[in-house]
Coordinates of C-alpha atoms and ligand atoms in Angstrom, one line a residue:
M1073 CA 113.6 47.3 74.8
R1074 CA 116.3 49.4 73.4
V1075 CA 116.4 52.5 75.5
L1076 CA 118.6 55.6 74.7
V1077 CA 119.7 57.6 77.8
S1078 CA 120.8 61.1 77.2
G1079 CA 123.2 62.0 79.9
G1080 CA 125.7 59.8 81.8
G1081 CA 125.4 61.4 85.1
V1082 CA 124.1 60.2 88.4
A1083 CA 120.6 59.6 87.0
G1084 CA 121.5 58.2 83.7
L1085 CA 124.1 55.7 84.8
T1086 CA 122.0 54.5 87.7
C1087 CA 119.1 54.0 85.2
A1088 CA 121.3 52.1 82.7
Y1089 CA 122.6 49.8 85.3
W1090 CA 119.0 48.8 86.2
L1091 CA 117.7 48.8 82.8
D1092 CA 120.3 46.3 82.0
Q1093 CA 119.7 44.2 85.1
A1094 CA 116.0 44.0 84.0
G1095 CA 117.2 42.6 80.7
H1096 CA 116.7 45.9 78.4
T1097 CA 119.4 47.2 76.1
P1098 CA 120.4 50.6 77.4
V1099 CA 122.6 52.9 75.3
V1100 CA 124.1 56.2 77.1
V1101 CA 125.3 59.2 75.2
E1102 CA 127.2 61.6 77.4
R1103 CA 128.4 64.9 76.1
G1104 CA 131.5 64.9 78.3
Q1105 CA 134.7 63.1 77.9
A1106 CA 135.3 59.8 79.8
G1107 CA 136.3 60.2 83.3
P1108 CA 135.2 62.8 86.0
L1109 CA 136.5 66.4 85.8
G1110 CA 136.5 69.1 88.6
G1111 CA 133.6 68.7 90.9
Y1112 CA 132.0 69.5 94.4
G1113 CA 131.3 67.6 97.3
I1114 CA 127.8 66.1 98.3
D1115 CA 126.2 64.6 101.2
F1116 CA 124.8 61.3 100.3
S1117 CA 122.0 59.6 102.2
G1118 CA 118.5 58.2 102.2
T1119 CA 117.3 56.5 98.9
G1120 CA 120.5 57.1 96.8
Y1121 CA 122.4 55.5 99.6
D1122 CA 120.2 52.4 99.7
I1123 CA 120.2 52.2 95.9
A1124 CA 123.8 52.2 96.0
Q1125 CA 123.8 49.3 98.6
R1126 CA 121.6 47.3 96.3
M1127 CA 124.1 48.1 93.5
G1128 CA 126.9 46.6 95.8
I1129 CA 129.1 49.8 95.4
L1130 CA 128.8 51.3 98.9
G1131 CA 132.3 49.8 99.8
R1132 CA 133.9 51.5 96.5
L1133 CA 132.1 54.8 97.8
A1134 CA 133.2 54.6 101.2
E1135 CA 136.9 54.2 100.1
R1136 CA 136.9 57.8 99.0
P1137 CA 135.2 60.0 101.6
L1138 CA 135.7 63.6 102.0
R1139 CA 137.9 64.5 104.8
S1140 CA 135.4 66.1 106.7
D1141 CA 133.6 65.0 110.0
S1142 CA 131.8 68.1 110.9
I1143 CA 130.4 71.4 110.0
A1144 CA 131.4 74.7 111.5
Y1145 CA 130.1 78.1 111.1
V1146 CA 132.8 80.8 111.8
D1147 CA 132.8 84.6 112.0
A1148 CA 135.3 86.8 110.2
S1149 CA 138.2 86.0 112.6
G1150 CA 137.6 82.3 112.2
R1151 CA 135.9 81.9 115.6
V1152 CA 133.5 79.0 115.5
V1153 CA 129.8 80.2 116.2
G1154 CA 128.1 77.0 115.5
R1155 CA 129.1 73.4 114.8
L1156 CA 127.1 70.2 113.5
D1157 CA 129.0 67.0 114.4
R1158 CA 128.6 63.7 112.6
P1159 CA 126.5 61.9 115.5
L1160 CA 124.1 64.9 115.4
A1161 CA 124.2 64.8 111.5
E1162 CA 123.3 61.0 111.5
K1163 CA 120.4 61.7 114.0
V1164 CA 119.2 64.5 111.7
L1165 CA 119.4 62.3 108.6
R1166 CA 117.9 59.3 110.3
G1167 CA 120.7 57.0 109.3
P1168 CA 124.2 56.6 107.7
Y1169 CA 125.6 58.9 105.2
L1170 CA 128.6 59.4 103.1
A1171 CA 130.2 62.8 102.3
L1172 CA 131.7 62.3 98.8
M1173 CA 132.9 64.2 95.6
H1174 CA 130.1 64.0 93.2
T1175 CA 132.7 62.9 90.8
T1176 CA 133.5 59.7 92.9
L1177 CA 129.9 58.8 92.9
E1178 CA 129.8 59.3 89.0
A1179 CA 133.0 57.3 88.4
V1180 CA 131.9 54.4 90.7
L1181 CA 128.5 54.3 88.8
A1182 CA 130.3 54.4 85.6
D1183 CA 132.4 51.3 86.6
A1184 CA 129.2 49.5 87.4
V1185 CA 128.1 49.7 84.0
R1186 CA 131.4 49.2 82.4
D1187 CA 131.6 46.1 80.2
R1188 CA 127.8 45.9 80.2
V1189 CA 126.4 49.1 78.9
E1190 CA 127.2 51.0 75.7
V1191 CA 128.5 54.4 76.8
R1192 CA 129.3 56.9 74.1
H1193 CA 131.3 59.9 75.2
R1194 CA 131.5 63.2 73.5
Q1195 CA 128.1 62.5 72.0
S1196 CA 124.6 64.4 72.1
I1197 CA 121.4 64.3 70.7
A1198 CA 120.3 67.0 68.3
E1199 CA 116.9 66.1 67.1
V1200 CA 114.1 63.7 68.1
E1201 CA 111.2 62.5 66.0
Q1202 CA 108.7 60.3 67.7
D1203 CA 106.3 57.6 65.9
N1204 CA 106.2 53.9 66.6
G1205 CA 109.8 54.4 67.9
V1206 CA 112.2 57.4 68.6
L1207 CA 114.2 58.4 65.8
V1208 CA 117.3 60.5 67.1
T1209 CA 119.5 62.4 65.1
F1210 CA 122.9 62.8 66.9
A1211 CA 125.2 65.9 66.9
D1212 CA 127.4 64.2 64.4
G1213 CA 124.6 63.8 62.0
T1214 CA 124.1 60.1 62.4
Q1215 CA 120.6 58.6 63.0
E1216 CA 119.3 55.7 64.9
E1217 CA 116.1 54.3 66.3
F1218 CA 115.1 53.4 70.0
D1219 CA 112.0 52.1 71.5
V1220 CA 112.2 54.9 74.1
L1221 CA 114.4 58.0 75.2
V1222 CA 115.2 58.8 78.8
G1223 CA 116.5 62.3 79.4
A1224 CA 119.0 62.4 82.2
D1225 CA 121.0 65.4 81.0
G1226 CA 120.5 67.6 84.2
V1227 CA 118.9 70.9 85.0
H1228 CA 119.6 72.3 81.6
S1229 CA 118.3 69.3 79.8
R1230 CA 118.5 69.1 76.1
T1231 CA 116.1 66.3 76.0
R1232 CA 113.6 68.4 77.7
E1233 CA 114.0 71.1 75.4
L1234 CA 113.5 69.0 72.4
A1235 CA 110.5 67.1 73.6
F1236 CA 108.8 69.6 75.9
G1237 CA 110.0 72.9 74.9
A1238 CA 112.2 75.8 76.4
E1239 CA 113.5 75.7 79.9
S1240 CA 112.1 79.0 80.8
Q1241 CA 108.6 77.4 81.1
W1242 CA 109.7 75.1 83.8
A1243 CA 112.5 77.0 85.7
R1244 CA 112.0 78.4 89.1
H1245 CA 115.1 80.5 90.3
L1246 CA 115.5 80.4 94.0
G1247 CA 117.3 84.0 94.1
L1248 CA 120.7 82.5 94.7
T1249 CA 123.7 81.8 92.5
M1250 CA 126.6 79.4 93.3
A1251 CA 130.1 78.9 92.1
C1252 CA 132.9 76.6 93.1
Y1253 CA 136.4 75.3 92.1
P1254 CA 139.3 73.4 93.8
V1255 CA 141.8 75.3 95.6
P1256 CA 144.9 74.4 97.6
D1257 CA 144.6 73.7 101.3
I1258 CA 145.2 77.4 102.6
A1259 CA 145.7 78.7 106.1
G1260 CA 146.1 75.2 107.9
L1261 CA 142.4 74.7 107.8
T1262 CA 141.5 71.4 109.4
D1263 CA 139.2 68.7 108.0
V1264 CA 136.1 70.5 108.9
R1265 CA 133.6 71.9 106.3
T1266 CA 133.6 75.8 107.3
H1267 CA 131.0 78.3 106.5
F1268 CA 131.4 81.9 106.7
A1269 CA 128.4 84.0 106.0
E1270 CA 127.9 87.8 105.4
P1271 CA 124.8 89.7 104.4
G1272 CA 123.9 88.5 101.1
R1273 CA 126.7 86.0 100.6
Q1274 CA 128.4 82.9 102.0
T1275 CA 131.9 81.3 101.5
V1276 CA 132.3 77.8 102.3
L1277 CA 135.4 75.8 102.3
Y1278 CA 135.8 72.0 102.6
P1279 CA 138.6 69.3 102.1
T1280 CA 138.1 66.8 99.3
D1281 CA 139.3 63.1 99.1
N1282 CA 142.4 64.2 97.9
V1283 CA 145.1 65.6 100.7
G1284 CA 146.1 69.2 99.8
T1285 CA 142.9 70.0 97.6
S1286 CA 139.8 71.8 99.2
I1287 CA 136.6 73.2 97.3
A1288 CA 135.9 76.7 97.7
L1289 CA 132.1 77.2 97.3
F1290 CA 130.4 80.6 96.9
L1291 CA 126.7 81.1 97.5
Y1292 CA 125.2 84.5 96.9
R1293 CA 122.0 86.4 96.5
D1294 CA 121.1 87.0 93.0
S1295 CA 117.9 89.0 92.2
A1296 CA 118.4 88.9 88.3
P1297 CA 120.0 85.6 87.8
H1298 CA 121.3 85.0 84.3
H1299 CA 123.9 82.8 82.5
V1300 CA 127.5 84.2 83.0
A1301 CA 130.0 83.4 80.1
R1302 CA 132.8 81.2 81.4
A1303 CA 135.5 83.8 80.7
E1304 CA 133.5 86.4 83.0
R1305 CA 132.7 84.2 85.9
A1306 CA 135.9 84.8 88.0
A1307 CA 135.6 88.7 87.6
R1308 CA 132.0 88.5 88.4
L1309 CA 132.7 86.5 91.6
R1310 CA 135.2 89.0 92.8
T1311 CA 133.0 91.9 92.1
I1312 CA 130.3 90.2 94.1
Y1313 CA 132.5 89.5 96.9
T1314 CA 134.2 92.9 97.1
G1315 CA 135.2 93.7 100.9
S1316 CA 134.4 90.1 102.0
R1317 CA 136.5 88.9 105.0
W1318 CA 137.7 85.6 106.5
H1319 CA 139.7 83.7 104.0
T1320 CA 137.4 84.8 101.1
P1321 CA 140.2 87.2 99.4
E1322 CA 142.7 84.4 99.4
L1323 CA 140.3 81.9 98.0
L1324 CA 139.0 84.4 95.4
A1325 CA 142.8 84.8 94.3
H1326 CA 142.8 81.2 93.2
A1327 CA 139.7 81.6 91.0
P1328 CA 140.5 80.0 87.8
D1329 CA 139.9 82.0 84.7
D1330 CA 138.6 79.4 82.3
D1331 CA 137.0 76.4 84.5
L1332 CA 134.9 77.9 87.2
F1333 CA 131.5 76.1 87.8
M1334 CA 128.9 78.7 88.3
D1335 CA 125.1 78.4 88.0
T1336 CA 121.8 79.7 89.5
L1337 CA 120.1 77.7 92.0
T1338 CA 117.1 76.6 89.8
Q1339 CA 114.5 74.2 90.3
I1340 CA 112.6 72.4 87.4
E1341 CA 108.9 72.1 87.8
M1342 CA 106.8 70.3 85.0
P1343 CA 103.2 69.3 84.9
R1344 CA 104.5 65.9 83.1
W1345 CA 107.6 64.2 83.3
H1346 CA 106.9 62.1 80.1
V1347 CA 105.6 62.8 76.6
G1348 CA 105.0 59.8 74.0
R1349 CA 108.1 57.7 74.3
V1350 CA 110.3 60.3 76.0
A1351 CA 110.6 60.3 79.7
L1352 CA 112.8 62.4 82.0
I1353 CA 114.7 61.6 85.3
G1354 CA 116.7 63.4 87.7
D1355 CA 117.4 67.1 87.6
A1356 CA 116.0 67.3 84.1
C1357 CA 112.5 67.1 85.5
G1358 CA 112.6 67.6 89.3
A1359 CA 115.9 69.7 90.1
L1360 CA 116.0 70.5 93.8
T1361 CA 119.1 72.4 94.0
L1362 CA 122.1 72.0 96.3
A1363 CA 120.3 73.5 99.2
S1364 CA 118.2 70.2 99.5
A1365 CA 121.4 68.1 99.8
Q1366 CA 119.2 65.5 98.1
G1367 CA 119.5 65.9 94.4
A1368 CA 121.9 63.0 93.6
S1369 CA 120.1 60.8 95.9
L1370 CA 116.6 61.4 94.2
A1371 CA 118.3 61.5 90.7
M1372 CA 119.2 58.0 91.5
A1373 CA 115.6 57.2 92.7
G1374 CA 114.6 58.4 89.5
G1375 CA 116.9 56.1 87.5
Y1376 CA 115.8 53.2 89.5
L1377 CA 112.1 53.7 89.6
L1378 CA 111.9 54.2 85.9
A1379 CA 113.9 51.2 85.2
E1380 CA 111.7 49.2 87.6
A1381 CA 108.4 50.4 85.9
L1382 CA 109.9 49.4 82.5
A1383 CA 110.7 45.9 84.0
K1384 CA 107.2 45.6 85.1
H1385 CA 105.5 47.1 82.3
L1386 CA 107.7 45.4 79.6
H1387 CA 105.7 46.2 76.5
D1388 CA 104.0 49.5 77.6
H1389 CA 106.1 52.2 77.9
A1390 CA 103.3 54.6 78.7
A1391 CA 102.1 52.5 81.6
A1392 CA 105.7 52.3 82.9
F1393 CA 106.1 56.1 82.5
A1394 CA 102.9 56.8 84.3
A1395 CA 103.9 54.4 87.3
Y1396 CA 107.2 55.8 87.6
E1397 CA 106.0 59.4 87.8
A1398 CA 103.0 58.5 90.0
R1399 CA 105.7 57.0 92.6
L1400 CA 108.3 59.8 92.5
R1401 CA 106.6 63.0 91.9
P1402 CA 104.8 63.6 95.3
V1403 CA 108.3 63.1 97.0
V1404 CA 110.0 65.5 94.6
T1405 CA 107.3 67.9 94.8
R1406 CA 107.5 67.8 98.7
R1407 CA 111.2 68.1 98.9
Q1408 CA 111.2 71.0 96.3
R1409 CA 108.9 72.9 98.6
R1410 CA 110.9 72.4 101.6
T1411 CA 114.1 73.4 99.9
R1412 CA 112.4 76.6 98.7
S1413 CA 111.5 77.5 102.1
L1414 CA 114.8 76.7 103.3
A1415 CA 116.7 78.7 100.5
R1416 CA 114.8 81.7 101.4
S1417 CA 116.8 82.0 104.6
L1418 CA 119.9 80.5 103.7
V1419 CA 121.8 83.7 102.8
P1420 CA 120.0 86.6 104.7
A1421 CA 120.1 89.9 102.9
T1422 CA 120.6 92.1 105.6
H1423 CA 122.8 92.5 108.6
A1424 CA 119.8 91.9 111.2
G1425 CA 118.8 88.6 109.3
H1426 CA 122.3 87.5 109.4
E1427 CA 122.6 88.0 113.1
F1428 CA 119.3 86.3 113.5
Q1429 CA 120.7 83.2 111.6
R1430 CA 123.7 83.1 113.7
A1431 CA 121.8 83.0 117.0
I1432 CA 119.2 80.2 115.6
A1433 CA 122.1 78.2 114.7
R1434 CA 123.7 78.4 117.9
L1435 CA 120.3 77.4 119.4
I1436 CA 119.3 74.6 117.4
L1437 CA 122.5 72.8 116.4
R1438 CA 122.3 70.6 119.5
E1439 CA 121.3 67.0 120.3
N1440 CA 117.8 67.9 121.7
C1441 CA 116.9 69.8 118.5
A1442 CA 117.5 66.6 116.4
S1443 CA 113.9 66.2 115.7
L1444 CA 113.3 69.7 114.6
L1445 CA 116.4 69.8 112.3
R1446 CA 115.1 66.5 111.0
R1447 CA 112.1 68.2 109.6
G1448 CA 114.2 70.5 107.2
F1449 CA 116.9 67.8 106.4
G1450 CA 115.6 64.3 107.4
N1451 CA 115.6 61.9 104.6
T1452 CA 114.3 58.3 104.9
S1453 CA 114.2 55.9 102.0
T1454 CA 110.5 55.3 102.0
I1455 CA 110.1 55.2 98.1
L1456 CA 112.0 52.1 97.5
P1457 CA 110.1 48.8 96.7
T1458 CA 111.3 46.0 99.1
T1459 CA 112.7 43.9 96.4
P1460 CA 115.4 45.1 93.9
V1461 CA 114.3 45.4 90.3
R1462 CA 115.9 42.3 88.8
Ligands
FAD1250 C1 127.6 72.5 94.2 C2 126.4 71.5 94.4 C3 126.4 70.7 95.6 C4 125.3 69.8 95.7 N1 125.3 69.0 96.7 C5 124.4 68.0 96.7 C6 124.3 67.2 97.9 O1 125.0 67.5 99.1 N2 123.5 65.9 98.1 C7 123.0 65.6 97.0 O2 122.2 64.5 96.8 N3 122.9 66.4 95.7 C8 123.6 67.6 95.7 N4 123.8 68.4 94.6 C9 122.7 68.0 93.6 C10 123.2 67.0 92.5 O3 124.6 67.2 92.4 C11 122.3 66.8 91.3 O4 121.0 66.9 91.8 C12 122.6 65.6 90.6 O5 123.7 65.6 90.1 C13 121.7 65.4 89.6 O6 121.9 64.3 88.7 P1 121.6 64.1 87.2 O7 122.1 62.9 86.7 O8 120.0 64.5 87.2 O9 122.2 65.5 86.6 P2 123.7 65.9 86.4 O10 124.3 65.4 87.5 O11 123.8 67.2 85.9 O12 124.2 64.8 85.1 C14 123.7 65.3 83.8 C15 124.7 64.7 83.0 O13 124.2 64.8 81.5 C16 125.4 65.3 80.9 N5 124.8 66.2 79.6 C17 124.3 67.4 79.8 N6 123.7 67.8 78.6 C18 123.9 66.7 77.8 C19 123.7 66.5 76.4 N7 122.8 67.6 75.8 N8 123.9 65.3 75.7 C20 124.6 64.3 76.6 N9 124.8 64.7 77.8 C21 124.6 65.7 78.4 C22 126.1 66.0 81.7 O14 127.6 66.2 81.1 C23 126.1 65.1 83.0 O15 127.0 64.0 82.9 C24 124.7 69.4 94.4 C25 124.7 70.1 93.3 C26 125.9 71.1 93.3 C27 125.9 71.8 92.0

């Protein structure tokens, strides 16, 4: 089958890799330019970790870990009020994990398909017509026919919009907005991921895989979330964080005027993940948000399981799409529900809520609470078949 994959991110590249392994001919279109830009850190574990192992890329990923081995929660003076160390984190996650830049995962996946899969950068789809195939019109006006189209173009998916309709029908905002950007290492912070919380807002600072560079991440309550134009993002962040303490003012002073990643925490919930010859994977159909720390892992699961289904149902895309969705949807639905409940208490709105959160953190970030923590964050790879696709 000739398969067009829209989106060369985690889901799209994983899918393309396994489609190629199964003997299909994937073509990936990616609107961005070649090579990773900017980025943020991710915790990588569970199904995604296991798929990476099957792809033989774990070693490459492990070469560029984030330089953080623990998570600390601090007060305005920098005093640690709670800490999650790696041994406890591994107990909670029920297994090994890597802390990585998202761009590292994308770059290693891109290497895994290089020389085997055609990836067209700075290209995107403009129109889709379905018949006995999928006729795609690209942004540059060219047209091409494929057997199926896979939408792997993220939470604001263009494929989804073209094949299923407007995003507003499927988007559930969690009442939070995030922003992040790289900053120079400031104030001699060590290799610890550090969280500073105040009522309604949180500032996180963590080291990257690059000595001298950290990521500043901001997470705040937003009762009327909306798209903020790029040019207005830094100013908006400074307004939201007016009067904030700890290192926040210094971090805000480094906010770039033009390249600041800002987005609402939005889950995507759809009654179906496929229509005709078009199927969605990753954030496009099942975005969890960063609060789950599982989005990349399940995006890889989507890519893998769709390729597996298309390998099994070689001439029946409808059966393949149905099998893929039946396998993954319950896992995504469960994880989305859990994430929503977590997100409600992630950034308490009031001072009392904030104090309560601190007290709970002090109480449960301990070895003997690992099984309790596991209920919220645990992640086992139960959705993988026992033998790889090929
Ligand atoms: C700050 C932050 C922290 C996170 N932390 C974690 C974590 O700890 N653990 C975890 O597992 N997950 C985490 N996530 C979530 C994770 O990054 C996503 O769930 C995952 O990247 C989804 O993969 P995807 O391939 O579906 O979408 P994306 O990664 O969004 O990739 C989509 C790709 O499609 C391309 N694209 C978009 N539109 C078009 C178009 N019209 N045409 C062509 N190409 C297009 C984009 O350029 C991009 O390359 C985090 C996310 C954020 C923002």
